[in-house]
mmCIF file of C-alpha atoms in Angstrom:
data_model
loop_
_atom_site.group_PDB
_atom_site.id
_atom_site.type_symbol
_atom_site.label_atom_id
_atom_site.label_comp_id
_atom_site.label_asym_id
_atom_site.label_seq_id
_atom_site.Cartn_x
_atom_site.Cartn_y
_atom_site.Cartn_z
ATOM 1 C CA MET A 1113 22.755 -139.572 -69.396
ATOM 2 C CA LEU A 1114 21.480 -139.562 -72.979
ATOM 3 C CA SER A 1115 18.373 -141.404 -71.824
ATOM 4 C CA ASN A 1116 18.039 -139.433 -68.563
ATOM 5 C CA ASP A 1117 15.023 -137.448 -69.755
ATOM 6 C CA LYS A 1118 11.720 -138.121 -71.494
ATOM 7 C CA LEU A 1119 12.972 -137.420 -75.007
ATOM 8 C CA GLY A 1120 16.137 -139.474 -74.593
ATOM 9 C CA ALA A 1121 14.224 -142.334 -73.018
ATOM 10 C CA GLU A 1122 12.037 -142.465 -76.131
ATOM 11 C CA ARG A 1123 14.826 -142.498 -78.704
ATOM 12 C CA GLU A 1124 17.909 -144.072 -77.101
ATOM 13 C CA ASN A 1125 18.641 -147.761 -76.496
ATOM 14 C CA PHE A 1126 20.893 -148.663 -73.604
ATOM 15 C CA LEU A 1127 20.434 -152.396 -73.381
ATOM 16 C CA LEU A 1128 23.632 -154.247 -72.669
ATOM 17 C CA PRO A 1129 25.568 -154.939 -74.705
ATOM 18 C CA LEU A 1130 25.210 -151.521 -76.329
ATOM 19 C CA PRO A 1131 24.106 -151.569 -79.953
ATOM 20 C CA VAL A 1132 27.088 -151.458 -82.281
ATOM 21 C CA SER A 1133 25.761 -148.213 -83.785
ATOM 22 C CA TYR A 1134 26.849 -146.337 -80.625
ATOM 23 C CA LEU A 1135 30.352 -147.779 -80.830
ATOM 24 C CA ASN A 1136 30.610 -146.994 -84.532
ATOM 25 C CA ALA A 1137 29.527 -143.386 -83.903
ATOM 26 C CA PHE A 1138 32.001 -143.037 -81.048
ATOM 27 C CA GLU A 1139 34.851 -144.318 -83.225
ATOM 28 C CA ALA A 1140 33.905 -142.000 -86.111
ATOM 29 C CA ILE A 1141 33.733 -138.993 -83.798
ATOM 30 C CA THR A 1142 37.094 -139.733 -82.159
ATOM 31 C CA ARG A 1143 38.775 -140.077 -85.580
ATOM 32 C CA ASP A 1144 37.443 -136.721 -86.829
ATOM 33 C CA PRO A 1145 39.704 -133.780 -85.888
ATOM 34 C CA ASN A 1146 36.702 -131.408 -86.109
ATOM 35 C CA GLN A 1147 34.876 -133.275 -83.340
ATOM 36 C CA GLU A 1148 35.487 -133.170 -79.607
ATOM 37 C CA LEU A 1149 33.723 -135.248 -77.006
ATOM 38 C CA THR A 1150 34.126 -133.967 -73.474
ATOM 39 C CA ILE A 1151 33.191 -135.583 -70.183
ATOM 40 C CA VAL A 1152 33.090 -133.918 -66.791
ATOM 41 C CA GLU A 1153 34.080 -135.987 -63.793
ATOM 42 C CA GLN A 1154 33.623 -135.330 -60.109
ATOM 43 C CA GLU A 1155 35.086 -137.791 -57.629
ATOM 44 C CA GLN A 1156 35.697 -140.344 -60.414
ATOM 45 C CA GLU A 1157 32.064 -140.212 -61.559
ATOM 46 C CA ILE A 1158 30.993 -138.953 -64.985
ATOM 47 C CA VAL A 1159 28.493 -136.205 -64.261
ATOM 48 C CA ALA A 1160 28.232 -134.379 -67.589
ATOM 49 C CA THR A 1161 29.094 -134.688 -71.259
ATOM 50 C CA PHE A 1162 28.882 -132.705 -74.473
ATOM 51 C CA GLN A 1163 30.084 -132.741 -78.063
ATOM 52 C CA LEU A 1164 31.661 -129.829 -79.940
ATOM 53 C CA THR A 1165 31.818 -129.852 -83.728
ATOM 54 C CA PHE A 1166 33.880 -127.346 -85.685
ATOM 55 C CA ILE A 1167 32.422 -126.662 -89.111
ATOM 56 C CA PRO A 1168 34.472 -124.840 -91.745
ATOM 57 C CA TYR A 1169 32.282 -123.101 -94.312
ATOM 58 C CA LEU A 1170 32.483 -120.578 -97.109
ATOM 59 C CA THR A 1171 30.283 -117.787 -95.766
ATOM 60 C CA TYR A 1172 31.605 -115.198 -93.345
ATOM 61 C CA GLN A 1173 34.702 -115.063 -95.531
ATOM 62 C CA GLY A 1174 35.561 -118.735 -95.122
ATOM 63 C CA SER A 1175 35.044 -118.937 -91.392
ATOM 64 C CA THR A 1176 34.446 -121.694 -88.856
ATOM 65 C CA ARG A 1177 31.435 -122.161 -86.657
ATOM 66 C CA ALA A 1178 31.214 -124.355 -83.610
ATOM 67 C CA GLN A 1179 28.190 -126.428 -82.719
ATOM 68 C CA ILE A 1180 27.527 -127.847 -79.270
ATOM 69 C CA GLU A 1181 25.330 -130.922 -79.000
ATOM 70 C CA ALA A 1182 24.427 -133.757 -76.678
ATOM 71 C CA VAL A 1183 24.817 -131.570 -73.609
ATOM 72 C CA ARG A 1184 23.883 -133.673 -70.621
ATOM 73 C CA VAL A 1185 24.270 -133.085 -66.915
ATOM 74 C CA LYS A 1186 23.368 -135.919 -64.569
ATOM 75 C CA SER A 1187 20.065 -135.024 -62.921
ATOM 76 C CA ASP A 1188 21.356 -134.895 -59.342
ATOM 77 C CA TYR A 1189 24.100 -132.429 -60.404
ATOM 78 C CA ARG A 1190 21.799 -129.911 -62.066
ATOM 79 C CA GLY A 1191 21.286 -126.479 -60.564
ATOM 80 C CA GLN A 1192 24.844 -126.320 -59.205
ATOM 81 C CA GLY A 1193 26.433 -124.220 -61.960
ATOM 82 C CA LEU A 1194 27.935 -127.135 -63.873
ATOM 83 C CA GLY A 1195 26.019 -126.332 -67.058
ATOM 84 C CA THR A 1196 27.274 -122.759 -66.956
ATOM 85 C CA GLU A 1197 30.859 -123.998 -66.512
ATOM 86 C CA ILE A 1198 30.426 -126.336 -69.456
ATOM 87 C CA PHE A 1199 29.317 -123.516 -71.694
ATOM 88 C CA GLN A 1200 32.091 -121.211 -70.495
ATOM 89 C CA TYR A 1201 34.574 -123.918 -71.458
ATOM 90 C CA ALA A 1202 32.842 -124.549 -74.810
ATOM 91 C CA ILE A 1203 32.811 -120.848 -75.647
ATOM 92 C CA GLN A 1204 36.516 -120.478 -74.843
ATOM 93 C CA ARG A 1205 37.396 -123.669 -76.727
ATOM 94 C CA SER A 1206 35.435 -122.407 -79.764
ATOM 95 C CA LYS A 1207 37.322 -119.118 -79.674
ATOM 96 C CA ASP A 1208 40.623 -120.975 -79.373
ATOM 97 C CA LYS A 1209 39.742 -122.992 -82.504
ATOM 98 C CA GLY A 1210 38.967 -119.773 -84.426
ATOM 99 C CA ALA A 1211 35.196 -120.142 -84.547
ATOM 100 C CA HIS A 1212 33.247 -116.932 -85.078
ATOM 101 C CA LEU A 1213 30.111 -118.286 -83.417
ATOM 102 C CA LEU A 1214 28.847 -121.127 -81.253
ATOM 103 C CA GLN A 1215 25.458 -122.500 -82.200
ATOM 104 C CA LEU A 1216 23.063 -125.061 -80.809
ATOM 105 C CA THR A 1217 19.632 -126.435 -81.282
ATOM 106 C CA THR A 1218 17.202 -127.215 -78.524
ATOM 107 C CA ASP A 1219 14.061 -129.287 -78.729
ATOM 108 C CA LYS A 1220 10.864 -127.272 -78.429
ATOM 109 C CA LYS A 1221 9.750 -129.838 -75.850
ATOM 110 C CA ARG A 1222 12.508 -128.545 -73.500
ATOM 111 C CA PRO A 1223 11.508 -124.957 -72.696
ATOM 112 C CA GLU A 1224 13.654 -124.933 -69.547
ATOM 113 C CA ALA A 1225 16.733 -125.669 -71.641
ATOM 114 C CA LYS A 1226 15.932 -122.769 -73.984
ATOM 115 C CA LYS A 1227 15.667 -120.399 -71.016
ATOM 116 C CA PHE A 1228 19.032 -121.625 -69.729
ATOM 117 C CA TYR A 1229 20.712 -121.044 -73.109
ATOM 118 C CA GLU A 1230 19.199 -117.569 -73.319
ATOM 119 C CA SER A 1231 20.561 -116.781 -69.866
ATOM 120 C CA LEU A 1232 24.041 -117.534 -71.273
ATOM 121 C CA GLY A 1233 23.579 -115.057 -74.129
ATOM 122 C CA PHE A 1234 22.336 -117.342 -76.889
ATOM 123 C CA VAL A 1235 19.699 -115.720 -79.097
ATOM 124 C CA ASP A 1236 16.880 -117.325 -81.038
ATOM 125 C CA SER A 1237 18.105 -116.004 -84.406
ATOM 126 C CA HIS A 1238 16.975 -118.583 -86.962
ATOM 127 C CA GLU A 1239 14.125 -120.991 -87.569
ATOM 128 C CA GLY A 1240 15.575 -124.502 -87.719
ATOM 129 C CA MET A 1241 14.097 -127.316 -89.762
ATOM 130 C CA LYS A 1242 14.810 -131.038 -89.923
ATOM 131 C CA LEU A 1243 13.929 -133.817 -92.273
ATOM 132 C CA TYR A 1244 14.140 -137.193 -90.541
ATOM 133 C CA LEU A 1245 15.510 -139.885 -92.830
#
């Protein structure tokens, strides 16, 4: 699913066997108690996935923020409410872990994703910047 769109197809590599970098990342994520990988199955088929990261930090009186990333819904399952269910779960899970906010980034090349996130109550509150290394 990571390569199931134009951006993912340009940056991901799913030749078999998978590059060891994917396996190393998976192992590091599963060992970190502040990381959660979630898959959604329907009829024994993986149809969606996302990653939640819980970030403790000093501002907001030493609070925790949650970040959702790598949200993917298999293309033939989109438009059926699954994305909304994923975010409802992620919001509740973030509250359960004591996070005071749930944040995300969305690529400017995906305007439809931004509209979806806004429909869920997310607001465009900051200007994000990246430095690729």
